[in-house]
Amino acid sequence: MSVRNQQGKLFFFNGPAGTGKTFVYKVLCSHLRADQMIVLCVASSGIAALLLPGGRTSHSIFKIPLSSNDTSFCTFHKQDMRADLLRETSLIIWDEVPMQNHFDPETVDRTLRDIRNLDRPFGGITVVFGGDFRQILPVIPKGSRSQIVAACLKHSPLWQENLEYADWLLKIGDGQNSPDGKIHFPESMNCTPNTVQGLIDALYPNIQIPGIPGDQYFLEWTILAPKNEDVHAINAEVLNCLPGERRTYRSADRAELEGEEENNIYTQEFLHGLNASDLPLHNLELKEGAPIMLLRNLSPAEGLCNGTRLVITHCARHFIKARVLGGDHAGYETLIPRIDLSPSQDEFPFKFFRHQLPVQLSFAMTINKAQGQSVKHVGIDLRTPVFTHGQLYVALSRSTAVARVKVLFPSNEPVSENIVYSEVL
């Protein structure tokens, strides 16, 4: 999933000797290469590399300096054929990494961020580290026990940030660090200032500059809130910042009572004011270049399902044209017309129909909608507290690093409620 959706996640495959790590590497490699993807297999030593399909040592593939440090880069140029290969790489499998000084993968990380022009771990390439910390650790000439331990991957920012954050998240999910139902957040998560505009500035930097947003921009940045009212308000604020001409699509609404149209009973003004979690707004304001989310299954075979995120490429009078963001159908363009929609649940004492584009803006989305989606940067609006089990855990776990999470609190104190139904755990 991380490879196909270009999520660029880091994994560590931990297993004692003889448990089949090499077999898993070969399966991963063969499966992705069969789909014409580039997979690089490296190891810390030549003997270990020979066991991998097309394996080479990490120093050979990446040209890591023999004496790497916390500022070193790999010794090849951005114009080299090697750099071209790494720009097209989808997966790196790095075996026996516990034997190497953590400066080595950090050197590769810095280099890939540079040559791929992407400030993400390893330039957005998914990396599978593997090994067993029970085996030999990095060799430090005349090094003490503490120096050897300090050279391990576990003492690298690449490891520490994700591990500590994951441990904190698990405690939130289990309700272990909130005996009073309250969570105290790291100061780094605070928005500065602690306002809606502060959250927007943190999550959508430079969005007001024409031509800046792109598909990856909207895939990697999002704002979450517990309730739809807050989501709609934030979406409207961010839309104001996005350059371009605004277009308003107004719905045609009707009510049916006992199988017959009863528009004389319910006025149009009343119907236009009705909202449901799975219905678009009556006044749907959109701009070209804005991200949207589908609210209905239009064509699952083409990736157009409830929850699919797209970016608008053209606003016509009765339809919009949009391009799919991410997934197997990334880049696919489609026309989205107005259709008849009704709430999936009986929220009203009559049958309600809304003829409207089946979309909503997705600068922000509800926490429930975000479940199953991963992003690089996430902002969370907690002015309205979470109201059910797991919501806070889901919101915080959309990103894998504490430094990439910003939270808007109801006051300047970084504290919020956490709801956990311990009986289901």
Coordinates of C-alpha atoms in Angstrom, one line a residue:
M1 CA 0.0 0.0 0.0
S2 CA 2.8 2.4 0.9
V3 CA 4.6 1.7 -2.4
R4 CA 1.5 1.9 -4.7
N5 CA 0.1 5.0 -3.0
Q6 CA 3.6 6.6 -2.9
Q7 CA 3.3 7.2 0.9
G8 CA 7.0 6.8 1.5
K9 CA 6.7 5.0 4.8
L10 CA 9.6 3.5 6.8
F11 CA 9.4 -0.1 8.1
F12 CA 11.6 -2.3 10.2
F13 CA 11.3 -6.0 9.6
N14 CA 12.6 -7.5 12.9
G15 CA 13.3 -11.3 12.9
P16 CA 15.8 -13.7 14.5
A17 CA 18.1 -15.6 12.2
G18 CA 16.5 -18.3 10.1
T19 CA 12.9 -17.0 10.4
G20 CA 12.4 -16.2 6.7
K21 CA 13.3 -12.6 6.3
T22 CA 15.1 -13.2 2.9
F23 CA 12.0 -15.1 1.6
V24 CA 9.8 -12.1 2.4
Y25 CA 12.3 -9.8 0.7
K26 CA 12.2 -11.9 -2.5
V27 CA 8.4 -12.0 -2.5
L28 CA 8.2 -8.2 -2.2
C29 CA 10.8 -7.7 -4.8
S30 CA 9.3 -10.1 -7.4
H31 CA 5.8 -8.8 -6.9
L32 CA 6.7 -5.2 -7.5
R33 CA 9.2 -5.8 -10.2
A34 CA 6.5 -7.8 -12.1
D35 CA 4.5 -4.5 -12.1
Q36 CA 7.5 -2.7 -13.7
M37 CA 8.5 -1.0 -10.5
I38 CA 12.1 -0.4 -9.5
V39 CA 13.2 -2.2 -6.3
L40 CA 16.7 -1.8 -4.9
C41 CA 17.9 -4.5 -2.6
V42 CA 20.9 -3.7 -0.5
A43 CA 22.7 -5.1 2.6
S44 CA 25.4 -4.1 5.0
S45 CA 27.8 -6.7 3.7
G46 CA 28.5 -8.4 0.4
I47 CA 27.7 -11.9 1.7
A48 CA 24.3 -10.7 2.9
A49 CA 23.7 -8.9 -0.3
L50 CA 24.3 -12.0 -2.4
L51 CA 21.1 -13.6 -0.9
L52 CA 18.9 -10.8 -2.2
P53 CA 17.7 -10.6 -5.9
G54 CA 20.1 -8.2 -7.6
G55 CA 21.5 -7.4 -4.2
R56 CA 24.5 -5.0 -3.7
T57 CA 26.1 -3.5 -0.6
S58 CA 24.6 -0.2 0.5
H59 CA 27.9 1.5 0.1
S60 CA 28.1 0.3 -3.5
I61 CA 24.6 1.4 -4.5
F62 CA 24.4 4.7 -2.7
K63 CA 28.1 5.7 -2.7
I64 CA 28.1 6.3 1.1
P65 CA 31.3 7.8 2.4
L66 CA 33.4 5.4 4.3
S67 CA 33.4 7.8 7.3
S68 CA 29.9 9.2 7.3
N69 CA 28.7 11.7 9.8
D70 CA 25.6 13.8 10.7
T71 CA 26.2 16.2 7.7
S72 CA 27.5 13.9 5.0
F73 CA 26.0 13.2 1.6
C74 CA 26.4 10.3 -0.9
T75 CA 29.3 10.9 -3.3
F76 CA 27.4 11.2 -6.6
H77 CA 25.9 14.1 -8.4
K78 CA 22.2 15.0 -9.1
Q79 CA 22.9 14.6 -12.8
D80 CA 24.4 11.1 -12.6
M81 CA 22.6 8.1 -14.0
R82 CA 22.5 6.8 -10.5
A83 CA 20.5 9.8 -9.4
D84 CA 18.1 9.2 -12.3
L85 CA 17.6 5.6 -11.1
L86 CA 16.9 6.7 -7.5
R87 CA 14.3 9.2 -8.8
E88 CA 12.4 6.3 -10.3
T89 CA 12.8 3.9 -7.4
S90 CA 9.7 2.7 -5.7
L91 CA 11.1 0.6 -2.8
I92 CA 14.4 0.1 -1.1
I93 CA 15.0 -3.1 0.9
W94 CA 17.9 -2.7 3.3
D95 CA 18.9 -5.9 5.1
E96 CA 21.2 -6.3 8.1
V97 CA 20.9 -2.6 8.9
P98 CA 21.7 -3.1 12.6
M99 CA 25.3 -3.8 11.6
Q100 CA 25.7 -0.3 10.1
N101 CA 26.3 3.1 11.8
H102 CA 23.0 5.1 11.8
F103 CA 24.9 7.8 10.0
D104 CA 24.8 5.6 6.8
P105 CA 21.0 5.5 6.4
E106 CA 20.8 9.2 7.5
T107 CA 23.3 10.1 4.7
V108 CA 21.2 8.3 2.2
D109 CA 18.1 10.0 3.6
R110 CA 19.6 13.5 3.1
T111 CA 20.8 12.7 -0.4
L112 CA 17.5 11.3 -1.6
R113 CA 15.6 14.3 -0.2
D114 CA 18.0 16.5 -2.3
I115 CA 18.0 14.7 -5.6
R116 CA 14.2 14.0 -5.5
N117 CA 13.4 17.6 -4.4
L118 CA 11.1 16.3 -1.7
D119 CA 11.5 16.9 2.0
R120 CA 10.2 13.5 3.2
P121 CA 12.1 10.6 4.6
F122 CA 14.3 9.1 1.8
G123 CA 12.7 11.5 -0.6
G124 CA 9.3 9.8 -0.5
I125 CA 10.7 6.3 -1.3
T126 CA 9.2 3.5 0.8
V127 CA 12.1 1.8 2.8
V128 CA 12.0 -1.6 4.4
F129 CA 14.9 -2.0 6.9
G130 CA 15.5 -5.5 8.2
G131 CA 17.7 -7.3 10.7
D132 CA 18.1 -8.6 14.2
F133 CA 19.4 -6.4 17.0
R134 CA 20.4 -9.6 18.8
Q135 CA 23.2 -10.0 16.3
I136 CA 26.4 -8.0 15.6
L137 CA 26.1 -4.2 16.1
P138 CA 28.1 -1.5 14.3
V139 CA 31.9 -1.8 14.6
I140 CA 33.4 1.2 16.3
P141 CA 37.2 0.9 16.5
K142 CA 38.2 0.9 20.2
G143 CA 34.7 2.0 21.0
S144 CA 33.1 1.6 24.4
R145 CA 29.8 -0.1 25.0
S146 CA 27.9 3.2 25.1
Q147 CA 29.5 4.4 21.8
I148 CA 28.5 1.2 20.0
V149 CA 24.9 1.5 21.3
A150 CA 24.8 5.2 20.3
A151 CA 25.8 4.2 16.7
C152 CA 22.8 1.9 16.3
L153 CA 19.8 2.8 14.1
K154 CA 17.7 2.9 17.2
H155 CA 19.5 6.1 18.2
S156 CA 18.8 7.7 14.8
P157 CA 16.1 10.4 14.4
L158 CA 14.8 8.2 11.6
W159 CA 13.9 5.6 14.3
Q160 CA 13.4 7.6 17.4
E161 CA 10.7 10.0 16.1
N162 CA 8.4 7.3 14.8
L163 CA 8.9 4.9 17.7
E164 CA 8.3 7.4 20.5
Y165 CA 5.3 8.8 18.7
A166 CA 3.9 5.4 18.0
D167 CA 4.2 4.4 21.7
W168 CA 2.4 7.6 22.8
L169 CA -0.3 6.9 20.2
L170 CA -0.8 3.4 21.5
K171 CA -1.2 4.7 25.0
I172 CA -3.9 7.1 23.8
G173 CA -5.7 4.3 21.9
D174 CA -5.7 2.2 25.1
G175 CA -6.6 5.1 27.4
Q176 CA -3.5 4.4 29.5
N177 CA -2.2 8.0 29.7
S178 CA -5.5 9.7 30.4
P179 CA -6.8 8.5 33.8
D180 CA -8.9 11.6 34.1
G181 CA -10.0 11.5 30.4
K182 CA -7.7 14.3 29.5
I183 CA -4.6 14.2 27.2
H184 CA -1.7 16.6 27.6
F185 CA -0.1 17.2 24.2
P186 CA 3.5 18.1 23.4
E187 CA 4.1 21.8 23.1
S188 CA 5.3 21.3 19.5
M189 CA 1.8 20.5 18.5
N190 CA 0.5 23.9 19.4
C191 CA -0.6 26.2 16.6
T192 CA 1.0 29.7 16.7
P193 CA -1.3 31.6 17.0
N194 CA -4.0 29.2 18.5
T195 CA -6.6 30.3 15.9
V196 CA -8.3 28.9 12.9
Q197 CA -6.1 31.0 10.6
G198 CA -3.1 29.8 12.5
L199 CA -4.1 26.2 11.8
I200 CA -4.7 27.0 8.1
D201 CA -1.3 28.8 7.8
A202 CA 0.4 25.8 9.4
L203 CA -1.3 23.2 7.2
Y204 CA -1.6 25.0 3.9
P205 CA 1.5 27.3 3.6
N206 CA 1.7 29.4 0.5
I207 CA -1.8 28.3 -0.7
Q208 CA -2.6 31.9 -1.6
I209 CA 0.2 31.9 -4.2
P210 CA -1.1 31.1 -7.7
G211 CA 0.1 27.8 -9.2
I212 CA 1.7 26.5 -5.9
P213 CA -0.8 23.7 -4.9
G214 CA -0.4 20.3 -6.7
D215 CA -1.7 16.8 -6.3
Q216 CA 0.9 15.8 -3.7
Y217 CA 0.2 19.0 -1.8
F218 CA -3.4 18.0 -1.1
L219 CA -2.5 14.4 -0.6
E220 CA 0.0 15.1 2.1
W221 CA -1.7 17.9 4.0
T222 CA -5.2 17.9 5.6
I223 CA -7.2 19.3 8.6
L224 CA -9.5 17.1 10.7
A225 CA -12.4 18.0 13.0
P226 CA -14.9 15.9 15.0
K227 CA -18.1 17.4 13.5
N228 CA -19.3 18.5 10.0
E229 CA -20.2 22.0 11.0
D230 CA -16.5 22.7 11.9
V231 CA -15.3 21.0 8.7
H232 CA -17.6 23.2 6.5
A233 CA -16.5 26.3 8.3
I234 CA -12.8 25.5 7.8
N235 CA -13.3 24.5 4.2
A236 CA -14.9 27.9 3.5
E237 CA -12.0 29.7 5.2
V238 CA -9.3 27.8 3.2
L239 CA -11.3 28.3 -0.1
N240 CA -11.1 32.1 0.6
C241 CA -7.3 31.8 0.6
L242 CA -7.1 29.8 -2.7
P243 CA -6.7 32.0 -5.7
G244 CA -9.2 31.8 -8.5
E245 CA -12.8 32.6 -9.3
R246 CA -15.4 31.1 -7.0
R247 CA -18.4 29.3 -8.5
T248 CA -21.6 28.6 -6.5
Y249 CA -23.7 25.5 -7.3
R250 CA -27.2 25.7 -5.7
S251 CA -29.2 22.5 -5.2
A252 CA -32.8 21.8 -6.1
D253 CA -34.5 20.2 -3.0
R254 CA -37.8 18.5 -2.6
A255 CA -39.6 16.5 0.1
E256 CA -42.0 13.5 -0.3
L257 CA -44.5 12.5 2.4
E258 CA -46.3 9.2 2.1
G259 CA -45.0 8.8 -1.4
E260 CA -46.2 12.1 -2.8
E261 CA -44.5 15.4 -3.3
E262 CA -45.5 17.9 -0.6
N263 CA -43.6 21.0 -1.4
N264 CA -46.5 23.2 -0.1
I265 CA -45.9 21.9 3.4
Y266 CA -42.1 22.4 3.5
T267 CA -40.8 25.6 2.0
Q268 CA -37.8 25.8 -0.2
E269 CA -36.0 27.9 2.4
F270 CA -36.5 25.3 5.0
L271 CA -35.3 22.5 2.7
H272 CA -32.3 24.4 1.6
G273 CA -31.2 24.8 5.2
L274 CA -31.2 21.0 5.9
N275 CA -27.9 19.3 6.2
A276 CA -26.8 15.7 6.7
S277 CA -23.4 14.1 7.1
D278 CA -23.6 12.4 3.7
L279 CA -25.2 15.2 1.7
P280 CA -23.5 18.1 -0.1
L281 CA -24.4 21.7 0.9
H282 CA -27.3 23.6 -0.8
N283 CA -24.8 26.4 -1.6
L284 CA -21.8 24.5 -2.8
E285 CA -18.9 26.9 -3.4
L286 CA -16.0 25.6 -5.5
K287 CA -12.9 26.8 -7.3
E288 CA -10.7 25.3 -9.9
G289 CA -7.7 23.8 -8.1
A290 CA -9.6 23.0 -4.9
P291 CA -9.6 19.4 -3.5
I292 CA -12.9 17.7 -3.1
M293 CA -14.2 14.4 -1.8
L294 CA -16.9 12.2 -3.5
L295 CA -20.0 11.5 -1.3
R296 CA -21.3 8.6 -3.5
N297 CA -20.1 5.7 -5.4
L298 CA -20.1 6.8 -9.1
S299 CA -17.9 4.2 -10.8
P300 CA -15.9 2.0 -8.4
A301 CA -14.1 0.4 -11.4
E302 CA -12.6 3.8 -12.2
G303 CA -11.8 4.6 -8.6
L304 CA -14.8 6.9 -8.1
C305 CA -16.1 5.8 -4.8
N306 CA -17.5 7.4 -1.7
G307 CA -14.5 9.0 0.0
T308 CA -12.3 9.3 -3.2
R309 CA -10.4 12.6 -3.2
L310 CA -10.0 14.6 -6.4
V311 CA -8.9 18.1 -7.4
I312 CA -11.1 20.3 -9.6
T313 CA -9.7 21.1 -13.0
H314 CA -12.8 22.8 -14.5
C315 CA -16.0 24.3 -13.2
A316 CA -18.8 24.3 -15.8
R317 CA -22.4 25.4 -15.3
H318 CA -24.0 22.1 -14.6
F319 CA -21.0 19.8 -13.9
I320 CA -17.4 19.9 -12.8
K321 CA -14.3 18.1 -14.2
A322 CA -11.9 16.6 -11.7
R323 CA -8.7 14.5 -11.4
V324 CA -8.3 11.7 -9.0
L325 CA -5.7 12.2 -6.2
G326 CA -3.6 9.2 -5.2
G327 CA -4.3 5.4 -5.4
D328 CA -4.3 3.1 -8.4
H329 CA -6.3 5.6 -10.4
A330 CA -4.3 8.7 -9.6
G331 CA -4.4 11.2 -12.5
Y332 CA -7.7 9.8 -14.0
E333 CA -10.0 12.7 -15.0
T334 CA -13.7 12.5 -15.0
L335 CA -16.9 14.6 -15.3
I336 CA -19.1 14.8 -12.2
P337 CA -22.7 15.8 -12.9
R338 CA -25.5 16.8 -10.5
I339 CA -27.5 13.8 -9.3
D340 CA -30.4 13.1 -6.9
L341 CA -29.2 12.4 -3.4
S342 CA -31.0 11.5 -0.2
P343 CA -29.6 10.8 3.3
S344 CA -28.5 7.2 3.9
Q345 CA -30.3 7.3 7.3
D346 CA -33.8 8.4 8.1
E347 CA -32.8 11.8 9.6
F348 CA -36.0 13.6 8.7
P349 CA -39.7 12.7 9.2
F350 CA -40.1 12.7 5.4
K351 CA -38.2 11.5 2.3
F352 CA -35.7 14.2 1.4
F353 CA -34.0 14.6 -2.0
R354 CA -31.3 17.0 -3.0
H355 CA -30.3 17.5 -6.7
Q356 CA -26.6 18.5 -6.4
L357 CA -23.0 17.7 -7.2
P358 CA -22.2 14.7 -5.0
V359 CA -19.0 16.3 -3.6
Q360 CA -17.7 18.4 -0.7
L361 CA -14.5 20.4 -0.3
S362 CA -11.8 18.4 1.4
F363 CA -9.3 20.9 2.7
A364 CA -10.7 19.6 5.9
M365 CA -12.7 16.5 6.7
T366 CA -14.3 14.8 9.6
I367 CA -12.1 12.4 11.7
N368 CA -14.5 9.6 10.8
K369 CA -13.9 10.1 7.1
A370 CA -10.2 10.2 7.6
Q371 CA -10.0 6.7 9.1
G372 CA -7.8 4.5 6.8
Q373 CA -6.1 7.5 5.1
S374 CA -2.5 8.5 5.9
V375 CA -1.0 11.9 5.3
K376 CA 2.3 13.6 5.9
H377 CA 1.0 16.7 7.7
V378 CA -2.2 16.8 9.7
G379 CA -4.0 19.6 11.6
I380 CA -6.6 18.8 14.2
D381 CA -9.4 21.2 15.3
L382 CA -10.3 20.2 18.9
R383 CA -12.3 23.3 19.7
T384 CA -15.2 20.9 19.6
P385 CA -14.2 17.9 21.8
V386 CA -14.1 14.4 20.4
F387 CA -17.3 12.6 21.2
T388 CA -16.8 8.9 20.7
H389 CA -14.3 6.0 21.2
G390 CA -11.1 6.2 19.1
Q391 CA -11.6 9.6 17.5
L392 CA -8.6 11.2 19.0
Y393 CA -6.4 8.2 18.3
V394 CA -7.5 8.1 14.7
A395 CA -6.9 11.8 14.2
L396 CA -3.4 11.8 15.7
S397 CA -2.4 8.6 13.9
R398 CA -3.0 10.0 10.4
S399 CA 0.6 11.2 10.5
T400 CA 3.6 9.2 11.6
A401 CA 5.7 11.9 13.2
V402 CA 4.9 14.3 16.1
A403 CA 6.6 17.2 14.4
R404 CA 4.1 17.1 11.5
V405 CA 1.0 17.4 13.7
K406 CA -0.6 20.7 14.7
V407 CA -3.6 21.0 17.0
L408 CA -6.1 23.9 17.5
F409 CA -7.2 23.8 21.2
P410 CA -10.2 25.5 22.7
S411 CA -7.8 27.5 24.9
N412 CA -4.0 28.1 24.9
E413 CA -3.5 25.1 27.2
P414 CA -2.6 22.0 25.1
V415 CA -5.1 19.6 26.8
S416 CA -8.1 17.8 25.3
E417 CA -10.5 15.0 26.1
N418 CA -9.9 11.4 25.1
I419 CA -12.7 8.8 25.0
V420 CA -11.8 5.1 25.2
Y421 CA -14.3 2.3 25.7
S422 CA -11.9 0.0 27.6
E423 CA -14.4 -2.9 27.5
V424 CA -13.8 -3.4 23.7
L425 CA -10.0 -3.6 24.1

